[in-house]
Structures are given as C-alpha cells and as structure tokens.
Short mmCIF file of C-alpha atoms in Angstrom, two decimals:
data_model
loop_
_atom_site.label_atom_id
_atom_site.label_comp_id
_atom_site.label_asym_id
_atom_site.label_seq_id
_atom_site.Cartn_x
_atom_site.Cartn_y
_atom_site.Cartn_z
CA MET A 294 12.61 -22.38 20.21
CA HIS A 295 12.30 -23.70 16.67
CA ILE A 296 16.07 -23.82 15.55
CA ILE A 297 17.53 -27.09 16.58
CA SER A 298 20.76 -27.02 15.05
CA VAL A 299 23.19 -23.94 16.02
CA THR A 300 26.72 -24.10 16.12
CA GLU A 301 28.76 -21.28 17.44
CA LEU A 302 32.13 -20.89 15.99
CA ASP A 303 35.20 -19.55 16.54
CA SER A 304 37.48 -20.14 13.57
CA SER A 305 36.65 -20.48 9.70
CA LEU A 306 37.74 -24.01 9.28
CA HIS A 307 34.04 -25.55 10.11
CA PRO A 308 33.30 -27.77 6.77
CA GLY A 309 29.44 -25.82 6.80
CA LEU A 310 31.36 -22.76 5.98
CA ASP A 311 32.33 -23.73 2.70
CA ASP A 312 29.65 -21.96 0.85
CA TYR A 313 30.29 -18.48 2.61
CA LEU A 314 34.37 -18.24 2.31
CA ASN A 315 35.63 -15.36 0.65
CA LEU A 316 32.52 -13.88 -0.70
CA THR A 317 33.94 -11.35 -2.77
CA ASP A 318 32.02 -10.78 -6.00
CA VAL A 319 34.56 -12.78 -8.51
CA ALA A 320 35.06 -15.69 -5.80
CA LEU A 321 31.21 -15.89 -5.24
CA ARG A 322 30.30 -15.84 -9.37
CA LYS A 323 33.14 -18.79 -9.84
CA LYS A 324 32.32 -20.94 -6.58
CA LEU A 325 28.69 -20.78 -6.68
CA GLU A 326 26.80 -19.27 -8.84
CA PRO A 327 25.14 -21.11 -11.28
CA ALA A 328 26.93 -24.34 -11.41
CA GLY A 329 26.50 -25.01 -7.53
CA GLY A 330 22.93 -24.86 -7.38
CA LEU A 331 23.07 -22.45 -4.45
CA TYR A 332 22.51 -18.50 -4.10
CA LEU A 333 22.92 -16.18 -1.36
CA ALA A 334 20.48 -14.34 0.13
CA GLU A 335 20.89 -11.47 2.78
CA SER A 336 18.65 -9.88 5.24
CA GLU A 337 15.35 -10.76 7.20
CA LYS A 338 13.24 -9.41 4.39
CA VAL A 339 15.06 -11.17 1.23
CA ILE A 340 15.40 -14.23 3.07
CA ALA A 341 11.95 -14.28 4.20
CA ARG A 342 10.73 -13.57 0.84
CA ALA A 343 13.11 -16.94 -0.72
CA ILE A 344 11.40 -18.87 2.10
CA ALA A 345 7.76 -17.88 0.81
CA ALA A 346 8.95 -18.21 -2.73
CA GLY A 347 9.29 -22.14 -1.84
CA HIS A 348 12.92 -21.92 -2.05
CA ARG A 349 14.55 -24.49 0.55
CA PRO A 350 17.83 -23.01 2.92
CA ARG A 351 20.81 -25.14 3.12
CA SER A 352 22.39 -23.00 5.99
CA LEU A 353 22.35 -19.59 7.74
CA LEU A 354 25.12 -17.33 9.06
CA THR A 355 24.79 -15.01 11.53
CA GLN A 356 25.97 -13.00 15.11
CA PRO A 357 24.49 -13.94 18.12
CA LYS A 358 22.58 -10.81 18.34
CA PHE A 359 20.63 -11.99 15.31
CA LEU A 360 20.01 -15.17 16.27
CA GLU A 361 16.14 -14.15 16.75
CA GLN A 362 15.65 -13.00 13.17
CA ALA A 363 17.28 -16.74 12.18
CA GLU A 364 14.71 -18.41 14.43
CA ARG A 365 11.97 -16.76 12.73
CA LEU A 366 13.28 -17.48 8.96
CA LEU A 367 13.53 -21.05 10.11
CA ALA A 368 10.31 -21.60 12.04
CA HIS A 369 9.32 -24.58 9.18
CA TRP A 370 12.81 -25.72 8.66
CA PRO A 371 14.13 -26.15 11.92
CA GLU A 372 16.68 -29.00 10.77
CA THR A 373 18.64 -26.12 8.81
CA PRO A 374 22.19 -25.55 10.62
CA VAL A 375 23.07 -22.28 11.81
CA TYR A 376 26.28 -21.15 12.42
CA VAL A 377 26.99 -18.17 14.94
CA ALA A 378 30.13 -16.24 14.83
CA ALA A 379 31.18 -12.84 16.39
CA GLU A 380 31.03 -10.14 13.87
CA GLU A 381 35.29 -9.58 13.23
CA LEU A 382 34.94 -13.30 12.35
CA LEU A 383 32.09 -12.92 10.06
CA THR A 384 33.94 -10.17 8.29
CA GLU A 385 36.86 -12.20 8.18
CA LEU A 386 35.17 -15.06 6.76
CA THR A 387 32.92 -13.22 4.14
CA GLY A 388 35.41 -10.24 3.16
CA TYR A 389 32.76 -7.38 4.23
CA ARG A 390 31.24 -6.72 7.02
CA MET A 391 27.69 -8.30 7.76
CA HIS A 392 25.36 -5.50 8.75
CA ARG A 393 22.00 -7.03 7.37
CA GLY A 394 21.77 -9.38 10.71
CA VAL A 395 21.46 -12.84 8.60
CA ILE A 396 22.77 -14.12 5.36
CA ALA A 397 21.63 -17.75 4.14
CA ALA A 398 22.98 -20.44 1.32
CA MET A 399 19.77 -21.19 -0.55
CA HIS A 400 19.26 -24.27 -2.90
CA ARG A 401 18.91 -22.68 -6.37
CA PRO A 402 14.92 -23.80 -7.53
CA GLU A 403 14.65 -25.58 -10.96
CA PRO A 404 14.93 -23.44 -13.97
CA THR A 405 11.27 -21.88 -15.11
CA ASP A 406 10.48 -22.99 -18.96
CA PRO A 407 9.85 -19.62 -20.70
CA GLY A 408 7.06 -21.14 -22.50
CA GLU A 409 5.24 -22.04 -19.58
CA LEU A 410 5.79 -18.35 -18.13
CA LEU A 411 4.66 -16.75 -21.30
CA GLN A 412 0.93 -18.63 -21.00
CA ASN A 413 -0.69 -16.77 -18.15
CA ALA A 414 1.45 -13.36 -18.90
CA HIS A 415 0.45 -9.83 -20.63
CA THR A 416 3.15 -7.81 -20.10
CA VAL A 417 6.92 -9.14 -19.50
CA LEU A 418 10.47 -7.95 -19.47
CA VAL A 419 13.06 -8.90 -21.75
CA LEU A 420 16.65 -8.16 -20.78
CA GLU A 421 19.22 -9.05 -23.22
CA ASN A 422 23.27 -9.49 -22.38
CA ILE A 423 23.00 -7.15 -19.23
CA VAL A 424 26.07 -8.18 -17.15
CA ASP A 425 26.16 -5.81 -14.75
CA HIS A 426 24.18 -7.34 -11.47
CA THR A 427 22.95 -4.41 -10.26
CA ASN A 428 20.97 -3.10 -13.30
CA VAL A 429 19.85 -6.55 -13.74
CA GLY A 430 18.40 -6.36 -9.78
CA ALA A 431 17.32 -2.82 -10.26
CA ALA A 432 15.24 -3.66 -13.14
CA PHE A 433 13.59 -6.89 -11.71
CA ARG A 434 12.58 -4.27 -8.91
CA ASN A 435 11.07 -1.87 -11.35
CA ALA A 436 9.02 -5.23 -13.08
CA ALA A 437 7.51 -6.27 -9.39
CA ALA A 438 6.79 -2.87 -8.40
CA LEU A 439 5.49 -1.81 -11.61
CA GLY A 440 3.29 -4.54 -12.51
CA ALA A 441 4.71 -6.86 -15.29
CA ASP A 442 4.30 -10.29 -15.08
CA ALA A 443 7.66 -11.54 -15.82
CA VAL A 444 11.19 -11.14 -16.71
CA LEU A 445 12.61 -12.83 -19.43
CA VAL A 446 16.80 -12.95 -19.36
CA SER A 447 18.88 -13.60 -22.39
CA GLU A 448 21.19 -16.60 -22.54
CA GLU A 449 24.48 -14.12 -21.91
CA CYS A 450 22.51 -11.82 -19.12
CA ALA A 451 24.00 -11.61 -15.90
CA ASP A 452 22.13 -14.36 -13.06
CA PRO A 453 19.44 -12.68 -11.79
CA LEU A 454 20.27 -15.00 -8.66
CA TYR A 455 23.58 -13.58 -8.11
CA ARG A 456 24.28 -11.90 -4.65
CA ARG A 457 24.08 -7.93 -5.92
CA SER A 458 21.11 -8.76 -8.20
CA VAL A 459 19.51 -10.19 -5.41
CA ARG A 460 20.13 -7.56 -2.95
CA VAL A 461 19.74 -4.79 -5.05
CA SER A 462 16.10 -5.78 -6.09
CA MET A 463 15.20 -6.10 -2.34
CA GLY A 464 14.43 -9.79 -2.80
CA THR A 465 11.70 -9.23 -5.74
CA VAL A 466 13.96 -11.44 -8.17
CA LEU A 467 12.42 -14.02 -5.77
CA GLN A 468 8.54 -12.96 -6.25
CA ILE A 469 8.44 -12.23 -10.03
CA PRO A 470 8.61 -15.06 -12.27
CA TRP A 471 11.57 -15.19 -14.40
CA ALA A 472 13.15 -17.48 -17.25
CA ARG A 473 16.44 -17.96 -19.60
CA LEU A 474 15.64 -17.40 -23.06
CA PRO A 475 16.79 -19.66 -25.68
CA ASN A 476 18.61 -18.03 -28.67
CA TRP A 477 16.61 -14.77 -30.61
CA GLN A 478 15.22 -17.67 -33.67
CA ARG A 479 13.73 -19.59 -30.95
CA ALA A 480 12.84 -16.78 -28.70
CA GLY A 481 11.30 -15.08 -31.47
CA GLU A 482 8.94 -18.25 -32.42
CA LEU A 483 8.09 -18.59 -28.93
CA PHE A 484 6.68 -15.25 -28.24
CA ARG A 485 4.71 -15.14 -31.38
CA LEU A 486 3.35 -18.61 -30.50
CA HIS A 487 2.04 -17.23 -27.08
CA GLY A 488 0.62 -13.88 -28.97
CA PHE A 489 3.15 -11.53 -27.91
CA GLU A 490 4.06 -8.37 -29.80
CA THR A 491 7.92 -7.98 -29.23
CA VAL A 492 8.92 -3.92 -28.81
CA ALA A 493 12.21 -2.88 -28.51
CA LEU A 494 13.53 0.12 -26.87
CA ALA A 495 16.19 1.47 -29.59
CA LEU A 496 17.75 4.72 -31.19
CA ASP A 497 16.20 4.03 -34.56
CA PRO A 498 14.70 6.94 -36.67
CA GLN A 499 11.70 4.62 -37.35
CA ALA A 500 10.90 4.57 -33.30
CA ILE A 501 7.91 5.80 -31.76
CA PRO A 502 7.58 7.66 -28.44
CA ILE A 503 6.52 4.98 -25.96
CA ARG A 504 3.48 6.99 -25.06
CA GLU A 505 2.22 6.94 -28.47
CA TYR A 506 2.81 3.06 -28.54
CA ALA A 507 1.32 2.77 -25.08
CA ALA A 508 -2.06 4.53 -26.22
CA LYS A 509 -2.46 1.49 -28.69
CA ARG A 510 -0.65 -1.09 -27.28
CA ALA A 511 -1.01 -4.90 -28.15
CA PRO A 512 -2.92 -6.87 -25.28
CA ARG A 513 0.38 -9.22 -24.96
CA VAL A 514 3.80 -7.33 -24.95
CA ALA A 515 7.51 -8.19 -24.60
CA LEU A 516 9.36 -5.21 -23.77
CA MET A 517 12.70 -5.54 -24.85
CA LEU A 518 15.93 -4.00 -23.14
CA GLY A 519 19.56 -4.25 -24.66
CA THR A 520 23.04 -3.75 -22.98
CA GLU A 521 24.12 -0.48 -21.38
CA GLY A 522 26.80 0.41 -23.97
CA HIS A 523 25.23 -0.78 -27.31
CA GLY A 524 21.84 -1.43 -26.70
CA LEU A 525 19.84 -4.49 -28.54
CA SER A 526 21.64 -7.11 -30.93
CA ARG A 527 21.10 -7.27 -34.19
CA ALA A 528 19.43 -10.51 -33.54
CA ALA A 529 17.17 -9.14 -30.81
CA LEU A 530 16.15 -6.15 -33.17
CA GLN A 531 15.41 -8.32 -36.16
CA THR A 532 12.64 -10.36 -33.97
CA ALA A 533 11.04 -6.80 -32.58
CA ASP A 534 7.90 -6.23 -34.60
CA GLN A 535 7.77 -2.83 -33.07
CA THR A 536 10.31 -0.05 -32.21
CA VAL A 537 10.01 2.51 -29.46
CA ILE A 538 12.18 5.46 -27.62
CA ILE A 539 11.67 7.50 -24.76
CA PRO A 540 12.35 10.91 -25.65
CA MET A 541 15.22 12.70 -24.83
CA GLN A 542 16.26 16.09 -24.10
CA HIS A 543 19.37 18.36 -23.20
CA GLY A 544 21.33 16.20 -25.47
CA VAL A 545 21.01 13.33 -23.77
CA ASP A 546 20.23 10.03 -26.07
CA SER A 547 19.40 7.32 -23.55
CA LEU A 548 19.08 6.46 -19.42
CA ASN A 549 20.70 4.05 -17.81
CA VAL A 550 18.96 0.89 -18.55
CA ALA A 551 17.33 0.48 -15.50
CA ALA A 552 15.93 3.58 -15.25
CA THR A 553 14.32 2.91 -18.83
CA SER A 554 12.81 -0.06 -17.64
CA ALA A 555 11.07 2.05 -14.77
CA VAL A 556 9.84 4.78 -17.48
CA ALA A 557 8.67 2.18 -20.18
CA LEU A 558 6.97 -0.35 -17.85
CA TYR A 559 5.02 2.72 -16.06
CA ALA A 560 4.15 4.05 -19.70
CA LEU A 561 2.75 0.61 -21.08
CA LEU A 562 1.35 -0.60 -17.40
CA ASN A 563 -0.41 3.13 -16.59
CA GLU A 564 -2.61 5.75 -18.07
CA ILE A 565 -0.43 9.17 -18.47
#
C-alpha cells in the first residue's frame, strides 16, 4: 500500500478539509482561486494528468470504495493526506454529490512566462475576456485535441484552473501549455517579437473566410477569439494583422466561442 496518511472522517470539522468546504462555484472562486495558490481536480483521470504535468497534490478526498484510486494516484506522493468519508458527508461537505471517485486539492504551479511559451510554438489560441468557465475549458480541450501548441488568455479571462474549466477540459488544461498575457499593447509587441501573425475571428466586412486564410497562413499564427457576447475588444482588433470569419448559413451570424475555436483550429491545422 502506498498511502501512509489516511484519515477517516465522521464530521466536517477536521482542519484538513478547509480546502473543500462548501465547494459551490462562487465559494470556491472567492476562497481558493487564484489567490490561495490551489486548484481542485476531480476524477482519477484528471488528477493523474495533473500529477503527470508535475503538479503537487496537497490532499485527496474520497469515499472508502474509491480508496484504490487514491492509492494509484499517490504512488509517488505517499505522504499526501487522504481524507475518507461516507457519500452523505461528502455531499454535505462539498455542496454536490461526488460521483467521480476522488477530488484533489492541488498546488497551483508557478505562472508561465508568455514569451517563453511562444518561443517554440507555431499555432496558438488566444482567449480574450471569456468569463464562462465552461467555454474556457472546452476551448482548451479543442486546442489540445486539434494540435495547437499553446493557449494564451487575457488578463480578464476566466481562470483555466478553475474547477469547472478543469473538468470540462477533461484535464487538458493541465497538458497544453498556457500563459496569461499582459495588456494588448505589450501583447502585440510580444507576438511581433516572436514572429506571429495575429488573426482575429470577427464579424467584419473586410474579414476573409477561414479556409481562404488557412490556404496561405503564416508559419506562426496567434488565433484570437473574444467574449461570448461582444467578441474581441477594439484594442485586440487593432492588434490583429488579419481578420477572418467562419461563413454562416440560415441567418446565423456566429457560433458559440468554444465551437468557433474547434472549427477555426481545424481549418488552420488540417487540410480540408
């Protein structure tokens, strides 16, 4: 057995449970993310991806029937506390029914420098001010699945390591490199310094279809997507070297931002 620190619980008063108390989205955002230096990972697959990425577990929370999952996950971290409780207590503790086996409080890694991330990248996805964590997680999953080298997020974009983002991404936010950009003036300089053409997806009369652009794309492309409602900001559009669209039919003007990221990345990274 690898685990050497299992604590069986019959109440929520244990101090080690402070990281897990009342895990509604709002409470978690205020309590842990990002100021606390922690994020939460759910399910064996996601936690395994986090550990494989070099992230250090702080503790695990599970039910007795899932203890073997915890043992597998902590093969190289046997000192990590594991808290075990009945399903009813865990539901009371977290605010929702835990059905993914295990949940882990993970130490948040040091932020990545965006310049270092861009050095060896060729196609990156840029998310500006997207506040819906589901869309952020889905965009990361698309970026990983379709072969983008990295994701960059604006200063006001939702946290990719937020619990819902990690879950929706199926843990790919823990695999694909990402960094937070500075303001657009500095970000634009950063992209130019590393030889990137910035390509904005926007409803603009001068925009060209994404397939047309993909046929003659630059060697290094930063694909920019904006908010769910208003799209890219004026500052972002002023930074763009090129504007593209995904042609629509039946009077629809645009797709959900996560769906847009999938279509556009496929066009850029695959022959159609």
